[in-house]
Short mmCIF file of C-alpha atoms and ligand atoms in Angstrom, two decimals:
data_model
loop_
_atom_site.label_atom_id
_atom_site.label_comp_id
_atom_site.label_asym_id
_atom_site.label_seq_id
_atom_site.Cartn_x
_atom_site.Cartn_y
_atom_site.Cartn_z
CA MET A 47 70.12 84.55 119.02
CA ASN A 48 73.45 83.85 120.66
CA LYS A 49 77.08 84.54 119.73
CA GLN A 50 77.54 81.05 118.27
CA PHE A 51 74.60 81.57 115.94
CA TYR A 52 76.00 84.78 114.46
CA MET A 53 79.52 83.36 114.18
CA ASN A 54 78.17 80.27 112.48
CA LEU A 55 76.44 82.53 109.99
CA ALA A 56 79.72 84.36 109.36
CA ILE A 57 81.41 80.99 108.67
CA GLU A 58 78.63 79.91 106.31
CA LEU A 59 78.89 83.21 104.44
CA ALA A 60 82.68 82.83 104.25
CA LYS A 61 82.20 79.51 102.43
CA LYS A 62 80.62 81.36 99.50
CA GLY A 63 84.12 82.53 98.61
CA PHE A 64 85.25 78.92 98.12
CA LEU A 65 86.97 78.52 94.71
CA TYR A 66 87.75 82.24 94.50
CA THR A 67 89.69 83.57 97.50
CA SER A 68 92.86 81.42 97.47
CA PRO A 69 95.58 82.18 98.54
CA ASN A 70 93.55 84.50 100.76
CA PRO A 71 91.34 83.01 103.48
CA MET A 72 87.57 82.63 103.31
CA VAL A 73 86.05 85.24 105.59
CA GLY A 74 82.47 86.17 106.43
CA ALA A 75 81.12 89.08 108.49
CA VAL A 76 77.81 89.64 110.26
CA CYS A 77 76.84 92.95 111.85
CA VAL A 78 74.26 93.02 114.63
CA LYS A 79 72.61 96.01 116.30
CA ASP A 80 69.87 95.97 118.93
CA GLY A 81 69.53 92.21 118.51
CA LYS A 82 68.97 92.46 114.74
CA ILE A 83 71.24 91.57 111.85
CA ILE A 84 71.74 94.83 109.96
CA SER A 85 74.35 93.77 107.41
CA THR A 86 76.23 90.68 106.21
CA SER A 87 78.95 90.01 103.66
CA TYR A 88 81.98 87.94 102.79
CA HIS A 89 85.32 88.09 100.97
CA TYR A 90 84.29 87.35 97.36
CA LYS A 91 87.57 86.99 95.58
CA PHE A 92 91.35 87.28 95.93
CA GLY A 93 92.43 90.91 95.56
CA GLU A 94 88.96 92.32 96.25
CA TYR A 95 87.59 93.98 99.41
CA HIS A 96 87.64 92.00 102.64
CA ALA A 97 84.50 90.74 104.36
CA GLU A 98 84.44 93.44 107.07
CA ARG A 99 84.81 96.30 104.59
CA ARG A 100 82.05 94.95 102.37
CA CYS A 101 79.80 94.49 105.37
CA LEU A 102 80.39 98.01 106.70
CA MET A 103 80.32 99.79 103.33
CA GLU A 104 76.50 99.83 103.41
CA ASN A 105 74.77 103.12 104.03
CA ILE A 106 73.57 102.18 107.52
CA ASN A 107 74.22 103.70 110.96
CA PHE A 108 76.72 101.24 112.47
CA ILE A 109 77.41 103.25 115.65
CA GLY A 110 77.26 100.91 118.63
CA ALA A 111 76.92 97.78 116.47
CA GLU A 112 78.60 94.40 117.04
CA LEU A 113 80.58 92.68 114.31
CA TYR A 114 81.12 88.91 114.00
CA VAL A 115 84.01 87.80 111.81
CA ASN A 116 85.66 84.38 111.56
CA LEU A 117 89.20 85.77 111.25
CA GLU A 118 91.02 88.58 113.02
CA PRO A 119 90.49 91.77 110.98
CA CYS A 120 93.58 92.95 109.14
CA SER A 121 95.36 96.12 110.20
CA HIS A 122 97.75 96.45 107.26
CA LYS A 123 97.40 97.84 103.78
CA GLY A 124 97.67 94.97 101.32
CA LYS A 125 95.76 94.89 98.06
CA THR A 126 92.98 96.54 100.02
CA PRO A 127 92.88 99.05 102.92
CA PRO A 128 93.01 97.80 106.54
CA CYS A 129 89.71 96.46 107.90
CA THR A 130 90.43 97.95 111.32
CA GLU A 131 90.18 101.40 109.72
CA ILE A 132 86.56 101.01 108.61
CA ILE A 133 85.58 99.25 111.86
CA LEU A 134 86.83 102.28 113.83
CA GLU A 135 85.47 104.81 111.35
CA LYS A 136 81.94 103.35 111.51
CA GLY A 137 81.82 103.27 115.31
CA VAL A 138 81.44 99.49 115.82
CA LYS A 139 81.61 98.90 119.59
CA LYS A 140 82.37 95.20 119.81
CA VAL A 141 84.08 92.69 117.52
CA TYR A 142 83.71 88.92 117.95
CA ILE A 143 86.50 86.96 116.26
CA ALA A 144 86.72 83.17 115.84
CA HIS A 145 90.53 83.03 115.66
CA GLU A 146 93.68 85.09 115.27
CA ASP A 147 95.26 85.71 111.86
CA PRO A 148 98.78 84.15 111.89
CA ASN A 149 99.83 86.50 109.09
CA PRO A 150 102.59 88.48 110.88
CA LYS A 151 101.42 91.71 109.20
CA VAL A 152 98.04 91.46 110.93
CA LYS A 153 97.66 93.01 114.37
CA GLY A 154 93.93 93.75 114.26
CA ILE A 155 93.06 92.63 117.79
CA GLU A 156 95.74 94.86 119.28
CA VAL A 157 94.80 97.87 117.16
CA LEU A 158 91.09 97.60 117.95
CA ARG A 159 91.66 97.19 121.70
CA GLU A 160 94.04 100.16 121.77
CA LYS A 161 91.32 102.29 120.24
CA GLY A 162 88.79 101.18 122.82
CA VAL A 163 86.84 98.59 120.83
CA ASP A 164 85.79 95.58 122.89
CA VAL A 165 87.17 92.37 121.33
CA GLU A 166 86.26 88.77 122.14
CA VAL A 167 88.24 85.96 120.51
CA GLY A 168 87.52 82.24 120.27
CA ILE A 169 83.86 81.75 119.35
CA LEU A 170 83.65 78.58 117.18
CA ARG A 171 87.44 78.63 116.93
CA GLU A 172 87.81 74.99 115.79
CA LYS A 173 85.19 75.22 113.08
CA ALA A 174 86.75 78.41 111.71
CA ILE A 175 90.25 76.93 111.79
CA GLU A 176 88.98 73.90 109.89
CA LEU A 177 87.58 76.15 107.19
CA ASN A 178 90.86 77.89 106.40
CA GLN A 179 93.38 75.02 106.56
CA ALA A 180 94.84 75.98 103.17
CA PHE A 181 95.43 79.59 104.21
CA LEU A 182 96.90 78.53 107.56
CA CYS A 183 99.27 76.14 105.80
CA ASN A 184 100.32 78.90 103.38
CA ILE A 185 101.21 81.23 106.23
CA GLU A 186 102.89 78.59 108.39
CA LYS A 187 104.83 76.71 105.69
CA ARG A 188 105.19 79.37 102.96
CA ARG A 189 104.14 76.76 100.41
CA PRO A 190 100.89 75.70 98.70
CA TYR A 191 98.41 73.47 100.52
CA VAL A 192 98.95 70.13 98.77
CA THR A 193 96.30 67.57 97.93
CA LEU A 194 97.63 64.28 96.60
CA LYS A 195 95.05 62.37 94.60
CA ILE A 196 95.65 58.79 93.57
CA ALA A 197 93.40 56.50 91.55
CA THR A 198 94.07 52.84 92.24
CA SER A 199 92.74 49.38 91.60
CA LEU A 200 91.40 47.31 94.49
CA ASP A 201 94.93 46.01 95.08
CA GLY A 202 96.35 49.53 95.29
CA LYS A 203 97.99 49.78 91.87
CA ILE A 204 97.98 53.09 90.01
CA ALA A 205 98.83 51.55 86.64
CA SER A 206 99.04 48.18 84.99
CA TYR A 207 102.28 46.35 84.22
CA ASN A 208 102.77 48.29 80.94
CA GLY A 209 102.25 51.62 82.73
CA SER A 210 98.76 52.40 81.49
CA SER A 211 96.31 53.97 83.94
CA ARG A 212 93.54 55.08 81.58
CA GLY A 213 90.18 53.61 82.51
CA ILE A 214 90.87 52.78 86.16
CA SER A 215 88.25 55.27 87.32
CA SER A 216 84.71 55.57 86.06
CA GLU A 217 82.96 58.60 84.52
CA GLU A 218 81.45 59.71 87.84
CA VAL A 219 84.89 59.73 89.42
CA LEU A 220 86.24 61.82 86.57
CA LYS A 221 83.56 64.46 87.29
CA TYR A 222 84.64 64.50 90.92
CA VAL A 223 88.26 64.96 89.75
CA HIS A 224 87.27 68.02 87.73
CA LEU A 225 85.60 69.47 90.81
CA LEU A 226 88.79 68.84 92.74
CA ARG A 227 90.79 70.59 90.05
CA ALA A 228 88.46 73.59 90.22
CA GLU A 229 89.14 73.89 93.96
CA ASN A 230 92.84 74.28 93.31
CA ASP A 231 95.01 76.99 91.80
CA ALA A 232 97.30 74.55 90.01
CA ILE A 233 97.53 70.89 89.10
CA LEU A 234 100.80 68.96 88.95
CA VAL A 235 101.89 65.71 87.27
CA GLY A 236 105.17 64.06 86.34
CA ILE A 237 106.46 63.75 82.78
CA GLY A 238 105.80 59.99 82.90
CA THR A 239 102.07 60.67 83.14
CA VAL A 240 102.25 63.17 80.25
CA LEU A 241 104.05 60.66 78.02
CA MET A 242 101.80 57.75 78.93
CA ASP A 243 98.35 59.34 79.17
CA ASN A 244 98.60 62.59 77.17
CA PRO A 245 96.35 64.45 79.64
CA GLU A 246 94.97 67.96 79.11
CA LEU A 247 94.81 68.79 82.83
CA THR A 248 92.08 71.39 82.39
CA VAL A 249 88.88 71.89 84.39
CA ARG A 250 86.00 70.49 82.37
CA LEU A 251 82.74 70.78 84.28
CA GLY A 252 79.83 71.22 81.91
CA GLY A 253 79.50 74.96 81.35
CA TYR A 254 81.82 75.89 84.20
CA LYS A 255 85.26 77.02 83.14
CA LYS A 256 88.14 77.87 85.40
CA ARG A 257 91.66 78.12 84.14
CA ILE A 258 94.20 76.76 86.56
CA ARG A 259 97.93 76.52 86.12
CA ARG A 260 99.25 73.21 84.79
CA VAL A 261 102.56 72.09 86.22
CA ILE A 262 104.86 69.31 84.97
CA LEU A 263 107.96 67.95 86.67
CA ASP A 264 110.32 66.98 83.87
CA SER A 265 113.99 66.79 84.89
CA ASN A 266 115.28 65.82 81.41
CA LEU A 267 112.85 67.98 79.43
CA ARG A 268 111.17 65.15 77.58
CA PHE A 269 107.98 67.22 77.22
CA PRO A 270 106.40 66.28 73.84
CA ILE A 271 105.30 69.12 71.58
CA GLU A 272 102.65 66.91 70.04
CA SER A 273 100.98 66.61 73.46
CA LYS A 274 97.54 67.98 74.32
CA LEU A 275 99.20 70.11 76.98
CA PHE A 276 101.43 71.88 74.46
CA ASN A 277 98.61 72.30 72.00
CA THR A 278 96.18 73.82 74.52
CA ARG A 279 98.79 76.17 76.01
CA LYS A 280 98.12 79.75 77.00
CA LYS A 281 100.96 82.09 77.84
CA GLY A 282 102.32 81.39 81.33
CA GLU A 283 99.69 78.77 82.17
CA ILE A 284 101.94 75.73 81.69
CA ILE A 285 104.92 75.58 84.00
CA ILE A 286 107.64 72.99 83.52
CA PHE A 287 110.16 72.39 86.27
CA THR A 288 113.36 70.94 84.94
CA SER A 289 116.99 70.49 85.97
CA LYS A 290 119.78 72.94 85.23
CA ASP A 291 121.46 70.44 82.87
CA SER A 292 118.51 69.70 80.56
CA ASN A 293 118.64 70.53 76.84
CA GLU A 294 119.12 74.29 76.30
CA ASN A 295 117.63 74.38 72.79
CA LYS A 296 114.47 72.67 73.93
CA LYS A 297 114.26 75.02 76.90
CA HIS A 298 114.44 78.07 74.62
CA PHE A 299 111.96 76.61 72.16
CA LEU A 300 109.42 76.04 74.93
CA ILE A 301 109.95 79.47 76.46
CA ASP A 302 109.56 81.10 73.02
CA ASN A 303 106.24 79.27 72.77
CA GLY A 304 104.80 80.67 75.98
CA ILE A 305 105.72 77.83 78.35
CA ASP A 306 107.12 78.93 81.70
CA VAL A 307 110.26 76.79 82.17
CA ARG A 308 111.90 76.90 85.59
CA GLU A 309 115.21 75.36 86.55
CA VAL A 310 115.42 73.79 89.98
CA GLY A 311 117.78 71.46 91.86
CA ARG A 312 117.49 67.71 92.17
CA ASN A 313 116.61 65.62 95.22
CA GLU A 314 118.68 62.70 96.57
CA GLU A 315 116.96 60.28 94.17
CA GLY A 316 117.88 62.40 91.15
CA GLY A 317 114.35 63.71 90.64
CA ILE A 318 113.17 67.29 90.94
CA ASP A 319 113.48 68.98 94.35
CA ILE A 320 109.87 69.16 95.57
CA LYS A 321 110.57 71.75 98.24
CA GLU A 322 111.99 74.16 95.70
CA VAL A 323 109.07 73.57 93.32
CA LEU A 324 106.59 74.36 96.07
CA SER A 325 108.43 77.49 97.08
CA VAL A 326 108.46 78.78 93.47
CA LEU A 327 104.77 77.97 92.98
CA PHE A 328 103.85 79.73 96.21
CA LYS A 329 105.70 82.86 95.11
CA MET A 330 103.72 82.70 91.87
CA GLY A 331 100.51 82.87 93.91
CA VAL A 332 99.55 79.18 94.03
CA GLY A 333 97.86 78.65 97.40
CA LYS A 334 96.32 75.25 96.64
CA LEU A 335 97.98 72.55 94.57
CA LEU A 336 96.50 69.29 93.34
CA VAL A 337 99.06 66.57 92.69
CA GLU A 338 97.58 64.04 90.32
CA GLY A 339 100.05 61.57 89.44
CA GLY A 340 102.65 59.26 88.62
CA SER A 341 103.98 56.77 91.13
CA LYS A 342 107.29 58.63 91.41
CA ILE A 343 105.61 61.97 91.99
CA ALA A 344 103.27 60.60 94.64
CA ALA A 345 106.18 58.96 96.45
CA SER A 346 108.37 62.11 96.25
CA PHE A 347 105.62 64.24 97.76
CA LEU A 348 104.95 61.72 100.52
CA ARG A 349 108.64 61.13 101.20
CA SER A 350 109.37 64.84 101.47
CA ARG A 351 106.34 65.22 103.78
CA ASN A 352 104.66 67.72 101.54
CA VAL A 353 101.17 66.21 101.42
CA ASP A 354 98.37 67.82 103.45
CA VAL A 355 95.28 66.11 102.05
CA PHE A 356 95.36 62.54 100.82
CA ILE A 357 92.71 61.23 98.44
CA GLN A 358 92.57 57.70 97.11
CA GLU A 359 89.96 56.57 94.62
CA ILE A 360 89.78 52.80 94.74
CA ALA A 361 88.21 50.99 91.80
CA ILE A 362 86.74 48.11 93.80
CA ASN A 363 85.93 46.17 90.63
CA LYS A 364 89.48 45.94 89.31
CA ILE A 365 92.60 44.02 90.32
CA LEU A 366 95.75 44.94 88.41
CA GLY A 367 98.30 42.55 89.83
CA GLY A 368 101.97 43.38 89.31
CA GLY A 369 101.54 46.97 88.21
CA TYR A 370 102.80 50.27 89.57
CA SER A 371 102.42 51.14 93.22
CA TYR A 372 102.58 54.69 94.58
CA SER A 373 104.23 53.64 97.82
CA ASN A 374 106.77 50.90 97.00
CA SER A 375 109.67 53.33 97.02
CA LEU A 376 108.79 54.77 100.45
CA LYS A 377 111.28 53.47 102.94
CA ILE A 378 109.01 52.88 105.90
CA THR A 379 110.81 50.51 108.21
CA SER A 380 108.08 49.63 110.67
CA VAL A 381 104.36 50.04 111.14
CA SER A 382 105.00 52.60 113.83
CA ASN A 383 106.66 54.82 111.19
CA SER A 384 103.78 54.61 108.72
CA GLU A 385 102.20 57.70 107.25
CA ILE A 386 99.11 58.52 109.29
CA ILE A 387 95.83 59.54 107.67
CA LYS A 388 93.62 61.54 110.03
CA LYS A 389 90.02 62.73 109.95
CA TRP A 390 89.25 60.53 106.98
CA LYS A 391 85.88 60.04 105.39
CA THR A 392 84.78 57.65 102.68
CA PHE A 393 82.06 57.67 100.08
CA ASP A 394 81.02 55.65 97.04
CA LEU A 395 80.93 56.77 93.42
CA ASP A 396 79.84 54.04 91.01
CA ASP A 397 82.32 51.19 91.41
CA ASN A 398 84.73 53.30 93.40
CA ILE A 399 85.33 54.04 97.04
CA ILE A 400 86.76 57.49 97.62
CA ILE A 401 88.85 58.06 100.72
CA GLU A 402 89.60 61.63 101.73
CA GLY A 403 91.90 62.16 104.69
CA VAL A 404 94.24 64.70 106.14
CA ILE A 405 97.94 64.25 106.89
CA ASN A 406 98.90 67.70 108.24
CA VAL A 407 96.68 69.85 110.43
CA TYR A 408 97.32 73.58 110.87
CA GLY A 409 96.45 76.37 113.22
CA TYR A 410 96.21 74.72 116.63
CA ASN A 411 99.48 75.82 118.17
C1 LIG B 230 90.43 90.29 106.80
N1 LIG B 230 89.27 90.03 106.15
O1 LIG B 230 88.11 89.15 104.49
C2 LIG B 230 90.40 88.68 104.60
C3 LIG B 230 91.60 88.89 105.32
O2 LIG B 230 96.22 91.77 100.06
P1 LIG B 230 94.99 91.86 100.90
O3 LIG B 230 94.66 93.29 101.25
O4 LIG B 230 93.79 91.17 100.31
O5 LIG B 230 95.30 91.15 102.31
C4 LIG B 230 95.46 89.76 102.39
C5 LIG B 230 95.66 89.33 103.81
O6 LIG B 230 94.59 89.80 104.65
C6 LIG B 230 95.65 87.81 103.94
O7 LIG B 230 96.94 87.24 103.84
C7 LIG B 230 95.07 87.60 105.34
O8 LIG B 230 96.04 87.74 106.35
C8 LIG B 230 94.07 88.77 105.45
N2 LIG B 230 92.76 88.34 104.92
N3 LIG B 230 91.55 89.67 106.41
O9 LIG B 230 90.45 91.09 107.73
C9 LIG B 230 89.20 89.28 105.07
N4 LIG B 230 90.38 87.93 103.46
ZN1 LIG B 231 90.97 92.94 106.12
#
């Protein structure tokens, strides 16, 4: 077996942590001695042991072994002890790393080399970088990795003339949406969507339950207490971002009822300042955010250049005519200034075409 084979295995193992590691990266580790794999592991869950530590915790003689890991081992004490410590302690002689960790606290390559461990960096670099785009965005931008998901008719409308969007997507698409929600740490909509659709914004996937934070942008605090959101609340799970001048009594009532109400500034259009929202959410531990809706919200995220992944579900069997568009308010003056979707793929679900593309790419500089 060659280096690429073992590194590929490390990457595949890392993927098992998908859904659970954010805002930490997905990391896998493979230990090889005398041409045989003697131990493998991965980072299971945020806050738990890292891949390298799990891999080397086994009661095996690791002296002279080689370790393959898709991310530079950490050298700092975070929620867990430094990985470099156990690598040195167990006598590993060589470490293969796919790419460096941009976290400024991490200096694993340096530490290992200083202590005489042979280190080779760059095996399957691109594939490994692709895997941890969310983590790389978090470190580079200090904000959540944002996926904007829009459901439209064939003519690109997100709602009909009277504002209703219920029923644009089919059942199969709704299942896919719940999967998307499960991949994220929080889901965000505007108050318009809450008032119009009364969504619950929970993950509902058969028996699978994952609680994610539910975020509403509501500058004038119109949040209705008869809504499904209010009535399915759990302490701290619903976060409302509002302006400093919204109704104080309502604010206190919501806070007393377990809703996390945050005051933020406004943007030039009078809406909520997206940058500030993202910064607060990131500090709360949200590494991946799904933005689900409202034409204003979609436009504000696009306009402020805070969308990393763009998903459009097109109901090819429906034309809505003069309804709501998610992009009308974007002031794009010429085609050469248009928003560019990269690395897109498409697939069909019932009567829908799903387009998944990327706007921002991280980790190549
Ligand atoms: C590794 N192996 O498996 C992971 C790493 O708070 P902590 O202790 O969990 O540290 C989190 C940081 O460690 C995270 O921001 C990233 O830089 C690195 N993650 N490093 O050596 C791993 N998950
Ligand atoms: Zn570590």
